[in-house]
Amino acid sequence: KPAKGRTLADLTRPLRILRVWRFGLYYIVVFGAYVALSLWLPHYYVDVYGLELRDAGFLTSLFIFPASLLRPIGGYLSDRIGARPVTYTAFVVMCGALGWLSFGMGIVQFTVLIVVVGVMMGLGKASVYKYIADYFPRDVGAAGGVVGAVGGVGGFVLPLLFAWAHRESGRYESTFLVLLA
């Protein structure tokens, strides 16, 4: 019982530690961006590639499934080799894919790259939470709550930024520049 005998000030101590908030930013990249893209991709496929909504939804599911189902593998890898290598690998691969996606391309190449992004998000979601257990073993609840909340807010804010970037640039690919930033 980690909370036994601890004051509320002790329990909320992680909220005052910058590292917790940094992990929250990491979680925006792997979870908030996942939520945002899950909402945005059908619209993107329809507007950019002229697909019917049914087909756009199917192609979006190719992103959603690995981003959801590979989380346990990300946890396994994080337990075996550590959170840092898994998280950094996910971020580097995502940056490469997002860089390419920001140029615009055919639907097949686009879909392959967006699936790569989804795979990395799936692995990264678990690795970010492994950091919490490693750095805050007595405060997993408080630290994890902050990280999850920050990531969730990212899922709400990012589609607004996607729309803003598209309006300002006139380019649909600006979505991926927002994520790259």
CSV table of N, CA and C in Angstrom, one decimal:
chain,number,residue,atom,x,y,z
A,1,LYS,N,0.8,-1.2,0.0
A,1,LYS,CA,0.0,0.0,0.0
A,1,LYS,C,0.9,1.2,0.0
A,2,PRO,N,1.2,1.7,-1.2
A,2,PRO,CA,2.2,2.9,-1.3
A,2,PRO,C,1.7,4.1,-0.6
A,3,ALA,N,0.4,4.3,-0.5
A,3,ALA,CA,-0.1,5.6,0.1
A,3,ALA,C,-0.2,5.5,1.6
A,4,LYS,N,-0.1,4.3,2.2
A,4,LYS,CA,-0.2,4.2,3.7
A,4,LYS,C,0.8,5.0,4.4
A,5,GLY,N,0.2,5.9,5.3
A,5,GLY,CA,1.0,6.7,6.2
A,5,GLY,C,1.6,7.9,5.5
A,6,ARG,N,1.2,8.2,4.3
A,6,ARG,CA,1.8,9.4,3.5
A,6,ARG,C,0.7,10.5,3.5
A,7,THR,N,1.2,11.7,3.6
A,7,THR,CA,0.3,12.8,3.5
A,7,THR,C,-0.1,13.1,2.1
A,8,LEU,N,-1.1,13.9,1.9
A,8,LEU,CA,-1.6,14.3,0.6
A,8,LEU,C,-0.4,15.1,-0.1
A,9,ALA,N,0.3,15.9,0.6
A,9,ALA,CA,1.5,16.6,0.0
A,9,ALA,C,2.5,15.6,-0.5
A,10,ASP,N,2.7,14.5,0.2
A,10,ASP,CA,3.7,13.5,-0.3
A,10,ASP,C,3.2,12.8,-1.5
A,11,LEU,N,1.9,12.5,-1.5
A,11,LEU,CA,1.3,11.8,-2.6
A,11,LEU,C,1.2,12.6,-3.9
A,12,THR,N,1.1,13.9,-3.8
A,12,THR,CA,1.1,14.8,-5.0
A,12,THR,C,2.4,15.4,-5.3
A,13,ARG,N,3.5,14.9,-4.6
A,13,ARG,CA,4.8,15.4,-4.9
A,13,ARG,C,5.2,15.3,-6.4
A,14,PRO,N,4.9,14.2,-7.1
A,14,PRO,CA,5.2,14.1,-8.5
A,14,PRO,C,4.7,15.2,-9.4
A,15,LEU,N,3.6,15.8,-9.0
A,15,LEU,CA,3.0,16.9,-9.8
A,15,LEU,C,3.9,18.1,-9.9
A,16,ARG,N,4.9,18.2,-8.9
A,16,ARG,CA,5.8,19.3,-8.9
A,16,ARG,C,7.1,19.0,-9.6
A,17,ILE,N,7.2,17.8,-10.2
A,17,ILE,CA,8.5,17.4,-10.8
A,17,ILE,C,8.4,17.5,-12.3
A,18,LEU,N,9.3,18.3,-12.9
A,18,LEU,CA,9.3,18.6,-14.3
A,18,LEU,C,9.3,17.3,-15.1
A,19,ARG,N,10.0,16.3,-14.7
A,19,ARG,CA,10.1,15.0,-15.5
A,19,ARG,C,8.8,14.4,-15.7
A,20,VAL,N,7.8,14.5,-14.8
A,20,VAL,CA,6.5,14.0,-15.0
A,20,VAL,C,5.8,14.7,-16.1
A,21,TRP,N,6.0,16.0,-16.2
A,21,TRP,CA,5.4,16.8,-17.3
A,21,TRP,C,6.0,16.5,-18.6
A,22,ARG,N,7.3,16.2,-18.6
A,22,ARG,CA,8.0,15.8,-19.8
A,22,ARG,C,7.5,14.5,-20.3
A,23,PHE,N,7.3,13.5,-19.4
A,23,PHE,CA,6.7,12.3,-19.8
A,23,PHE,C,5.3,12.5,-20.4
A,24,GLY,N,4.6,13.5,-19.9
A,24,GLY,CA,3.3,13.9,-20.4
A,24,GLY,C,3.4,14.3,-21.9
A,25,LEU,N,4.4,15.1,-22.2
A,25,LEU,CA,4.7,15.5,-23.6
A,25,LEU,C,5.0,14.3,-24.4
A,26,TYR,N,5.8,13.4,-23.9
A,26,TYR,CA,6.0,12.2,-24.7
A,26,TYR,C,4.7,11.5,-25.0
A,27,TYR,N,3.8,11.5,-24.0
A,27,TYR,CA,2.5,10.8,-24.2
A,27,TYR,C,1.6,11.5,-25.2
A,28,ILE,N,1.8,12.8,-25.3
A,28,ILE,CA,1.1,13.5,-26.4
A,28,ILE,C,1.5,12.9,-27.8
A,29,VAL,N,2.8,12.7,-27.9
A,29,VAL,CA,3.4,12.2,-29.2
A,29,VAL,C,2.8,10.8,-29.5
A,30,VAL,N,2.7,9.9,-28.5
A,30,VAL,CA,2.3,8.5,-28.8
A,30,VAL,C,0.8,8.2,-28.6
A,31,PHE,N,0.2,9.0,-27.7
A,31,PHE,CA,-1.2,8.7,-27.5
A,31,PHE,C,-2.1,9.8,-28.0
A,32,GLY,N,-1.8,11.1,-27.6
A,32,GLY,CA,-2.6,12.2,-28.1
A,32,GLY,C,-2.6,12.3,-29.6
A,33,ALA,N,-1.5,12.1,-30.2
A,33,ALA,CA,-1.4,12.1,-31.7
A,33,ALA,C,-2.1,10.9,-32.3
A,34,TYR,N,-2.1,9.8,-31.6
A,34,TYR,CA,-2.9,8.6,-32.1
A,34,TYR,C,-4.4,8.9,-32.1
A,35,VAL,N,-4.9,9.5,-31.0
A,35,VAL,CA,-6.3,9.9,-31.0
A,35,VAL,C,-6.6,10.9,-32.1
A,36,ALA,N,-5.8,11.9,-32.2
A,36,ALA,CA,-6.0,12.9,-33.2
A,36,ALA,C,-6.0,12.4,-34.6
A,37,LEU,N,-5.0,11.5,-34.9
A,37,LEU,CA,-5.0,10.9,-36.3
A,37,LEU,C,-6.1,10.0,-36.5
A,38,SER,N,-6.6,9.3,-35.5
A,38,SER,CA,-7.7,8.4,-35.6
A,38,SER,C,-8.9,9.2,-36.1
A,39,LEU,N,-9.1,10.4,-35.6
A,39,LEU,CA,-10.2,11.2,-35.9
A,39,LEU,C,-10.0,11.9,-37.3
A,40,TRP,N,-8.7,12.3,-37.6
A,40,TRP,CA,-8.4,13.1,-38.7
A,40,TRP,C,-8.2,12.3,-40.0
A,41,LEU,N,-7.7,11.1,-39.9
A,41,LEU,CA,-7.3,10.3,-41.1
A,41,LEU,C,-8.5,10.0,-42.1
A,42,PRO,N,-9.7,9.7,-41.6
A,42,PRO,CA,-10.8,9.4,-42.6
A,42,PRO,C,-11.0,10.7,-43.4
A,43,HIS,N,-11.1,11.8,-42.7
A,43,HIS,CA,-11.3,13.1,-43.4
A,43,HIS,C,-10.1,13.3,-44.4
A,44,TYR,N,-8.9,13.0,-44.0
A,44,TYR,CA,-7.7,13.2,-44.9
A,44,TYR,C,-7.8,12.3,-46.1
A,45,TYR,N,-8.1,11.1,-45.9
A,45,TYR,CA,-8.3,10.2,-47.1
A,45,TYR,C,-9.4,10.6,-48.1
A,46,VAL,N,-10.5,11.1,-47.5
A,46,VAL,CA,-11.6,11.6,-48.4
A,46,VAL,C,-11.2,12.8,-49.1
A,47,ASP,N,-10.6,13.8,-48.4
A,47,ASP,CA,-10.3,15.1,-49.1
A,47,ASP,C,-9.1,15.0,-50.0
A,48,VAL,N,-8.0,14.2,-49.6
A,48,VAL,CA,-6.8,14.2,-50.4
A,48,VAL,C,-6.9,13.2,-51.5
A,49,TYR,N,-7.4,12.0,-51.2
A,49,TYR,CA,-7.4,10.9,-52.2
A,49,TYR,C,-8.7,10.6,-52.8
A,50,GLY,N,-9.8,11.4,-52.4
A,50,GLY,CA,-11.1,11.2,-53.0
A,50,GLY,C,-11.8,9.9,-52.8
A,51,LEU,N,-11.4,9.3,-51.6
A,51,LEU,CA,-12.0,8.0,-51.3
A,51,LEU,C,-13.4,8.1,-50.7
A,52,GLU,N,-14.2,7.1,-50.9
A,52,GLU,CA,-15.5,7.0,-50.2
A,52,GLU,C,-15.2,6.9,-48.7
A,53,LEU,N,-16.1,7.3,-47.8
A,53,LEU,CA,-15.9,7.3,-46.4
A,53,LEU,C,-15.6,5.8,-45.9
A,54,ARG,N,-16.3,4.9,-46.5
A,54,ARG,CA,-16.1,3.5,-46.1
A,54,ARG,C,-14.7,3.0,-46.3
A,55,ASP,N,-14.1,3.4,-47.5
A,55,ASP,CA,-12.7,3.0,-47.8
A,55,ASP,C,-11.7,3.8,-46.9
A,56,ALA,N,-12.1,5.0,-46.7
A,56,ALA,CA,-11.2,5.8,-45.8
A,56,ALA,C,-11.2,5.3,-44.4
A,57,GLY,N,-12.3,4.8,-43.9
A,57,GLY,CA,-12.4,4.2,-42.6
A,57,GLY,C,-11.6,2.9,-42.6
A,58,PHE,N,-11.7,2.1,-43.6
A,58,PHE,CA,-10.9,0.9,-43.6
A,58,PHE,C,-9.4,1.2,-43.6
A,59,LEU,N,-8.9,2.1,-44.4
A,59,LEU,CA,-7.5,2.5,-44.4
A,59,LEU,C,-7.1,3.1,-43.1
A,60,THR,N,-8.0,3.8,-42.4
A,60,THR,CA,-7.7,4.4,-41.1
A,60,THR,C,-7.5,3.2,-40.1
A,61,SER,N,-8.3,2.2,-40.2
A,61,SER,CA,-8.2,1.1,-39.3
A,61,SER,C,-6.8,0.4,-39.4
A,62,LEU,N,-6.2,0.5,-40.6
A,62,LEU,CA,-4.8,-0.1,-40.7
A,62,LEU,C,-3.8,0.7,-39.9
A,63,PHE,N,-4.1,1.9,-39.6
A,63,PHE,CA,-3.3,2.7,-38.6
A,63,PHE,C,-3.7,2.4,-37.2
A,64,ILE,N,-5.0,2.3,-36.9
A,64,ILE,CA,-5.6,2.2,-35.6
A,64,ILE,C,-5.2,0.8,-34.9
A,65,PHE,N,-5.3,-0.3,-35.7
A,65,PHE,CA,-5.0,-1.6,-35.1
A,65,PHE,C,-3.6,-1.7,-34.6
A,66,PRO,N,-2.6,-1.5,-35.4
A,66,PRO,CA,-1.2,-1.6,-34.8
A,66,PRO,C,-1.0,-0.6,-33.6
A,67,ALA,N,-1.5,0.6,-33.8
A,67,ALA,CA,-1.3,1.6,-32.7
A,67,ALA,C,-1.9,1.2,-31.4
A,68,SER,N,-3.0,0.3,-31.5
A,68,SER,CA,-3.6,-0.2,-30.3
A,68,SER,C,-3.1,-1.5,-29.8
A,69,LEU,N,-2.9,-2.4,-30.8
A,69,LEU,CA,-2.6,-3.8,-30.4
A,69,LEU,C,-1.2,-4.1,-30.1
A,70,LEU,N,-0.3,-3.2,-30.5
A,70,LEU,CA,1.2,-3.4,-30.2
A,70,LEU,C,1.6,-2.9,-28.9
A,71,ARG,N,0.7,-2.3,-28.1
A,71,ARG,CA,1.1,-1.8,-26.8
A,71,ARG,C,1.7,-2.9,-25.9
A,72,PRO,N,1.2,-4.1,-25.9
A,72,PRO,CA,1.8,-5.1,-25.0
A,72,PRO,C,3.2,-5.4,-25.5
A,73,ILE,N,3.5,-5.4,-26.8
A,73,ILE,CA,4.8,-5.7,-27.2
A,73,ILE,C,5.8,-4.6,-26.8
A,74,GLY,N,5.3,-3.3,-26.9
A,74,GLY,CA,6.0,-2.2,-26.4
A,74,GLY,C,6.4,-2.3,-24.9
A,75,GLY,N,5.4,-2.9,-24.1
A,75,GLY,CA,5.7,-3.1,-22.7
A,75,GLY,C,6.7,-4.2,-22.5
A,76,TYR,N,6.6,-5.3,-23.3
A,76,TYR,CA,7.6,-6.4,-23.2
A,76,TYR,C,9.0,-5.9,-23.5
A,77,LEU,N,9.1,-5.1,-24.7
A,77,LEU,CA,10.4,-4.6,-25.0
A,77,LEU,C,10.9,-3.6,-24.0
A,78,SER,N,10.1,-2.8,-23.4
A,78,SER,CA,10.5,-1.8,-22.4
A,78,SER,C,11.0,-2.5,-21.2
A,79,ASP,N,10.3,-3.6,-20.8
A,79,ASP,CA,10.8,-4.4,-19.7
A,79,ASP,C,12.1,-5.1,-20.0
A,80,ARG,N,12.4,-5.5,-21.2
A,80,ARG,CA,13.6,-6.2,-21.6
A,80,ARG,C,14.8,-5.3,-21.8
A,81,ILE,N,14.6,-4.2,-22.5
A,81,ILE,CA,15.7,-3.4,-22.9
A,81,ILE,C,15.6,-2.0,-22.3
A,82,GLY,N,14.5,-1.6,-21.7
A,82,GLY,CA,14.3,-0.3,-21.1
A,82,GLY,C,13.4,0.6,-21.9
A,83,ALA,N,12.9,1.6,-21.1
A,83,ALA,CA,11.9,2.5,-21.7
A,83,ALA,C,12.6,3.4,-22.7
A,84,ARG,N,13.8,3.9,-22.4
A,84,ARG,CA,14.5,4.9,-23.2
A,84,ARG,C,14.8,4.4,-24.6
A,85,PRO,N,15.4,3.2,-24.8
A,85,PRO,CA,15.6,2.7,-26.2
A,85,PRO,C,14.3,2.6,-27.0
A,86,VAL,N,13.3,2.0,-26.4
A,86,VAL,CA,12.0,1.8,-27.1
A,86,VAL,C,11.4,3.2,-27.5
A,87,THR,N,11.3,4.1,-26.5
A,87,THR,CA,10.7,5.4,-26.7
A,87,THR,C,11.5,6.2,-27.8
A,88,TYR,N,12.8,6.2,-27.7
A,88,TYR,CA,13.6,7.0,-28.6
A,88,TYR,C,13.6,6.4,-30.0
A,89,THR,N,13.6,5.1,-30.1
A,89,THR,CA,13.4,4.4,-31.4
A,89,THR,C,12.1,4.8,-32.0
A,90,ALA,N,11.0,4.7,-31.2
A,90,ALA,CA,9.7,5.1,-31.7
A,90,ALA,C,9.7,6.5,-32.2
A,91,PHE,N,10.3,7.4,-31.5
A,91,PHE,CA,10.3,8.9,-31.9
A,91,PHE,C,11.1,9.1,-33.1
A,92,VAL,N,12.3,8.4,-33.3
A,92,VAL,CA,13.1,8.6,-34.4
A,92,VAL,C,12.4,8.1,-35.7
A,93,VAL,N,11.9,6.9,-35.6
A,93,VAL,CA,11.2,6.3,-36.7
A,93,VAL,C,9.9,7.2,-37.1
A,94,MET,N,9.2,7.6,-36.1
A,94,MET,CA,8.1,8.5,-36.4
A,94,MET,C,8.5,9.8,-37.0
A,95,CYS,N,9.6,10.4,-36.6
A,95,CYS,CA,10.1,11.6,-37.2
A,95,CYS,C,10.4,11.4,-38.7
A,96,GLY,N,11.1,10.3,-39.0
A,96,GLY,CA,11.4,10.0,-40.4
A,96,GLY,C,10.1,9.8,-41.2
A,97,ALA,N,9.2,9.0,-40.7
A,97,ALA,CA,7.9,8.8,-41.5
A,97,ALA,C,7.1,10.1,-41.6
A,98,LEU,N,7.0,10.9,-40.5
A,98,LEU,CA,6.3,12.1,-40.6
A,98,LEU,C,6.9,13.1,-41.5
A,99,GLY,N,8.2,13.1,-41.6
A,99,GLY,CA,9.0,14.0,-42.5
A,99,GLY,C,8.6,13.7,-43.9
A,100,TRP,N,8.5,12.4,-44.3
A,100,TRP,CA,8.1,12.0,-45.6
A,100,TRP,C,6.7,12.3,-45.9
A,101,LEU,N,5.8,12.0,-44.9
A,101,LEU,CA,4.4,12.3,-45.1
A,101,LEU,C,4.1,13.8,-45.3
A,102,SER,N,5.0,14.7,-44.8
A,102,SER,CA,4.7,16.1,-45.0
A,102,SER,C,5.0,16.6,-46.4
A,103,PHE,N,5.5,15.7,-47.3
A,103,PHE,CA,5.7,16.1,-48.7
A,103,PHE,C,4.5,15.8,-49.6
A,104,GLY,N,3.7,14.9,-49.1
A,104,GLY,CA,2.6,14.4,-50.0
A,104,GLY,C,3.1,13.3,-50.9
A,105,MET,N,2.2,12.4,-51.2
A,105,MET,CA,2.6,11.2,-52.0
A,105,MET,C,1.4,10.4,-52.4
A,106,GLY,N,1.6,9.3,-53.1
A,106,GLY,CA,0.5,8.5,-53.5
A,106,GLY,C,-0.1,7.7,-52.3
A,107,ILE,N,-1.3,7.2,-52.5
A,107,ILE,CA,-2.1,6.6,-51.4
A,107,ILE,C,-1.4,5.3,-50.9
A,108,VAL,N,-0.7,4.5,-51.7
A,108,VAL,CA,-0.1,3.3,-51.2
A,108,VAL,C,1.1,3.7,-50.2
A,109,GLN,N,2.0,4.6,-50.7
A,109,GLN,CA,3.1,5.0,-49.9
A,109,GLN,C,2.6,5.7,-48.6
A,110,PHE,N,1.6,6.5,-48.8
A,110,PHE,CA,1.0,7.2,-47.6
A,110,PHE,C,0.5,6.2,-46.6
A,111,THR,N,-0.2,5.2,-47.0
A,111,THR,CA,-0.8,4.3,-46.1
A,111,THR,C,0.3,3.4,-45.4
A,112,VAL,N,1.3,3.1,-46.2
A,112,VAL,CA,2.4,2.3,-45.6
A,112,VAL,C,3.1,3.1,-44.5
A,113,LEU,N,3.4,4.4,-44.8
A,113,LEU,CA,4.1,5.3,-43.8
A,113,LEU,C,3.2,5.5,-42.6
A,114,ILE,N,1.9,5.7,-42.8
A,114,ILE,CA,1.0,6.0,-41.7
A,114,ILE,C,0.9,4.7,-40.8
A,115,VAL,N,0.9,3.5,-41.4
A,115,VAL,CA,1.0,2.3,-40.6
A,115,VAL,C,2.3,2.2,-39.8
A,116,VAL,N,3.4,2.6,-40.4
A,116,VAL,CA,4.6,2.7,-39.6
A,116,VAL,C,4.5,3.6,-38.4
A,117,VAL,N,3.9,4.8,-38.6
A,117,VAL,CA,3.7,5.7,-37.5
A,117,VAL,C,2.8,5.0,-36.4
A,118,GLY,N,1.8,4.3,-36.9
A,118,GLY,CA,0.9,3.6,-35.9
A,118,GLY,C,1.6,2.5,-35.1
A,119,VAL,N,2.5,1.8,-35.8
A,119,VAL,CA,3.3,0.8,-35.1
A,119,VAL,C,4.1,1.4,-34.0
A,120,MET,N,4.8,2.5,-34.4
A,120,MET,CA,5.7,3.2,-33.4
A,120,MET,C,4.9,3.8,-32.2
A,121,MET,N,3.7,4.3,-32.5
A,121,MET,CA,2.8,4.8,-31.4
A,121,MET,C,2.4,3.7,-30.5
A,122,GLY,N,2.1,2.5,-31.0
A,122,GLY,CA,1.7,1.4,-30.2
A,122,GLY,C,2.8,1.0,-29.3
A,123,LEU,N,4.1,0.9,-29.8
A,123,LEU,CA,5.2,0.6,-29.0
A,123,LEU,C,5.5,1.7,-27.9
A,124,GLY,N,5.4,2.9,-28.4
A,124,GLY,CA,5.7,4.0,-27.5
A,124,GLY,C,4.7,4.3,-26.4
A,125,LYS,N,3.5,3.9,-26.6
A,125,LYS,CA,2.5,4.1,-25.5
A,125,LYS,C,2.9,3.4,-24.2
A,126,ALA,N,3.4,2.1,-24.4
A,126,ALA,CA,3.8,1.3,-23.3
A,126,ALA,C,5.1,1.8,-22.7
A,127,SER,N,6.0,2.2,-23.6
A,127,SER,CA,7.4,2.6,-23.1
A,127,SER,C,7.3,3.9,-22.2
A,128,VAL,N,6.4,4.8,-22.6
A,128,VAL,CA,6.3,6.0,-21.8
A,128,VAL,C,5.8,5.6,-20.4
A,129,TYR,N,4.9,4.7,-20.3
A,129,TYR,CA,4.4,4.3,-18.9
A,129,TYR,C,5.4,3.5,-18.2
A,130,LYS,N,6.3,2.9,-18.9
A,130,LYS,CA,7.4,2.2,-18.2
A,130,LYS,C,8.3,3.2,-17.5
A,131,TYR,N,8.5,4.3,-18.1
A,131,TYR,CA,9.3,5.4,-17.4
A,131,TYR,C,8.7,5.7,-16.1
A,132,ILE,N,7.4,5.8,-16.0
A,132,ILE,CA,6.7,6.2,-14.8
A,132,ILE,C,7.0,5.1,-13.7
A,133,ALA,N,6.9,3.9,-14.0
A,133,ALA,CA,7.2,2.8,-13.0
A,133,ALA,C,8.7,2.9,-12.6
A,134,ASP,N,9.6,3.2,-13.6
A,134,ASP,CA,11.0,3.3,-13.3
A,134,ASP,C,11.4,4.4,-12.4
A,135,TYR,N,10.8,5.6,-12.7
A,135,TYR,CA,11.2,6.8,-12.0
A,135,TYR,C,10.3,7.1,-10.7
A,136,PHE,N,9.1,6.6,-10.7
A,136,PHE,CA,8.2,7.0,-9.7
A,136,PHE,C,7.5,5.7,-9.1
A,137,PRO,N,8.2,4.7,-8.7
A,137,PRO,CA,7.6,3.4,-8.3
A,137,PRO,C,6.6,3.6,-7.1
A,138,ARG,N,6.7,4.6,-6.3
A,138,ARG,CA,5.8,4.8,-5.2
A,138,ARG,C,4.7,5.7,-5.6
A,139,ASP,N,4.8,6.3,-6.7
A,139,ASP,CA,3.8,7.4,-7.1
A,139,ASP,C,3.2,7.1,-8.5
A,140,VAL,N,3.1,5.9,-8.9
A,140,VAL,CA,2.6,5.5,-10.2
A,140,VAL,C,1.2,6.1,-10.5
A,141,GLY,N,0.4,6.1,-9.5
A,141,GLY,CA,-1.0,6.7,-9.7
A,141,GLY,C,-1.0,8.2,-10.0
A,142,ALA,N,-0.3,9.0,-9.2
A,142,ALA,CA,-0.2,10.4,-9.4
A,142,ALA,C,0.5,10.8,-10.7
A,143,ALA,N,1.7,10.2,-10.9
A,143,ALA,CA,2.5,10.5,-12.1
A,143,ALA,C,1.8,10.0,-13.3
A,144,GLY,N,1.2,8.8,-13.3
A,144,GLY,CA,0.5,8.2,-14.4
A,144,GLY,C,-0.7,9.0,-14.8
A,145,GLY,N,-1.4,9.6,-13.7
A,145,GLY,CA,-2.6,10.4,-14.0
A,145,GLY,C,-2.3,11.7,-14.7
A,146,VAL,N,-1.2,12.3,-14.3
A,146,VAL,CA,-0.7,13.5,-15.0
A,146,VAL,C,-0.4,13.2,-16.5
A,147,VAL,N,0.4,12.2,-16.6
A,147,VAL,CA,0.9,11.8,-18.0
A,147,VAL,C,-0.3,11.5,-18.9
A,148,GLY,N,-1.2,10.7,-18.4
A,148,GLY,CA,-2.4,10.3,-19.2
A,148,GLY,C,-3.3,11.5,-19.5
A,149,ALA,N,-3.4,12.4,-18.5
A,149,ALA,CA,-4.2,13.6,-18.8
A,149,ALA,C,-3.6,14.5,-19.8
A,150,VAL,N,-2.3,14.7,-19.7
A,150,VAL,CA,-1.6,15.6,-20.7
A,150,VAL,C,-1.7,15.0,-22.1
A,151,GLY,N,-1.5,13.6,-22.2
A,151,GLY,CA,-1.7,13.0,-23.5
A,151,GLY,C,-3.1,13.1,-24.0
A,152,GLY,N,-4.1,13.0,-23.2
A,152,GLY,CA,-5.5,13.1,-23.6
A,152,GLY,C,-5.8,14.5,-24.1
A,153,VAL,N,-5.3,15.5,-23.4
A,153,VAL,CA,-5.5,16.9,-23.9
A,153,VAL,C,-4.8,17.1,-25.3
A,154,GLY,N,-3.7,16.4,-25.5
A,154,GLY,CA,-3.1,16.5,-26.8
A,154,GLY,C,-4.0,15.9,-27.9
A,155,GLY,N,-4.7,14.9,-27.6
A,155,GLY,CA,-5.6,14.3,-28.5
A,155,GLY,C,-6.8,15.2,-28.9
A,156,PHE,N,-7.1,16.2,-28.0
A,156,PHE,CA,-8.1,17.2,-28.3
A,156,PHE,C,-7.5,18.4,-29.0
A,157,VAL,N,-6.3,18.8,-28.6
A,157,VAL,CA,-5.8,20.0,-29.2
A,157,VAL,C,-5.2,19.8,-30.6
A,158,LEU,N,-4.6,18.6,-30.9
A,158,LEU,CA,-4.0,18.4,-32.1
A,158,LEU,C,-4.9,18.5,-33.4
A,159,PRO,N,-6.1,18.0,-33.4
A,159,PRO,CA,-7.0,18.2,-34.5
A,159,PRO,C,-7.2,19.7,-34.8
A,160,LEU,N,-7.3,20.5,-33.7
A,160,LEU,CA,-7.5,21.9,-33.9
A,160,LEU,C,-6.3,22.5,-34.6
A,161,LEU,N,-5.1,22.1,-34.2
A,161,LEU,CA,-3.9,22.5,-34.8
A,161,LEU,C,-3.8,22.1,-36.3
A,162,PHE,N,-4.2,20.8,-36.5
A,162,PHE,CA,-4.3,20.3,-37.9
A,162,PHE,C,-5.1,21.3,-38.8
A,163,ALA,N,-6.3,21.6,-38.3
A,163,ALA,CA,-7.2,22.5,-39.1
A,163,ALA,C,-6.6,23.8,-39.3
A,164,TRP,N,-6.0,24.4,-38.2
A,164,TRP,CA,-5.3,25.7,-38.3
A,164,TRP,C,-4.2,25.7,-39.4
A,165,ALA,N,-3.4,24.6,-39.3
A,165,ALA,CA,-2.2,24.6,-40.2
A,165,ALA,C,-2.7,24.4,-41.7
A,166,HIS,N,-3.8,23.6,-41.9
A,166,HIS,CA,-4.3,23.5,-43.2
A,166,HIS,C,-4.9,24.8,-43.7
A,167,ARG,N,-5.6,25.5,-42.9
A,167,ARG,CA,-6.2,26.8,-43.3
A,167,ARG,C,-5.1,27.8,-43.6
A,168,GLU,N,-4.0,27.8,-42.8
A,168,GLU,CA,-3.0,28.8,-43.0
A,168,GLU,C,-2.1,28.5,-44.2
A,169,SER,N,-1.8,27.2,-44.4
A,169,SER,CA,-0.9,26.8,-45.5
A,169,SER,C,-1.6,26.4,-46.8
A,170,GLY,N,-2.9,26.0,-46.7
A,170,GLY,CA,-3.6,25.5,-47.9
A,170,GLY,C,-3.1,24.1,-48.3
A,171,ARG,N,-2.3,23.5,-47.4
A,171,ARG,CA,-1.8,22.1,-47.7
A,171,ARG,C,-2.3,21.1,-46.7
A,172,TYR,N,-2.8,20.0,-47.2
A,172,TYR,CA,-3.3,19.0,-46.3
A,172,TYR,C,-2.1,18.3,-45.6
A,173,GLU,N,-1.0,18.3,-46.2
A,173,GLU,CA,0.2,17.7,-45.6
A,173,GLU,C,0.7,18.4,-44.4
A,174,SER,N,0.2,19.6,-44.2
A,174,SER,CA,0.7,20.4,-43.0
A,174,SER,C,0.4,19.7,-41.7
A,175,THR,N,-0.6,18.8,-41.7
A,175,THR,CA,-0.9,17.9,-40.6
A,175,THR,C,0.3,17.3,-40.0
A,176,PHE,N,1.1,16.8,-40.9
A,176,PHE,CA,2.3,16.0,-40.5
A,176,PHE,C,3.5,16.9,-40.1
A,177,LEU,N,3.5,18.1,-40.5
A,177,LEU,CA,4.4,19.1,-40.0
A,177,LEU,C,4.1,19.5,-38.6
A,178,VAL,N,2.8,19.6,-38.3
A,178,VAL,CA,2.4,19.8,-36.9
A,178,VAL,C,2.8,18.7,-36.0
A,179,LEU,N,2.6,17.5,-36.4
A,179,LEU,CA,3.1,16.3,-35.6
A,179,LEU,C,4.6,16.2,-35.5
A,180,LEU,N,5.3,16.6,-36.6
A,180,LEU,CA,6.7,16.6,-36.6
A,180,LEU,C,7.3,17.6,-35.6
A,181,ALA,N,6.6,18.7,-35.6
A,181,ALA,CA,7.0,19.8,-34.6
A,181,ALA,C,6.8,19.3,-33.2
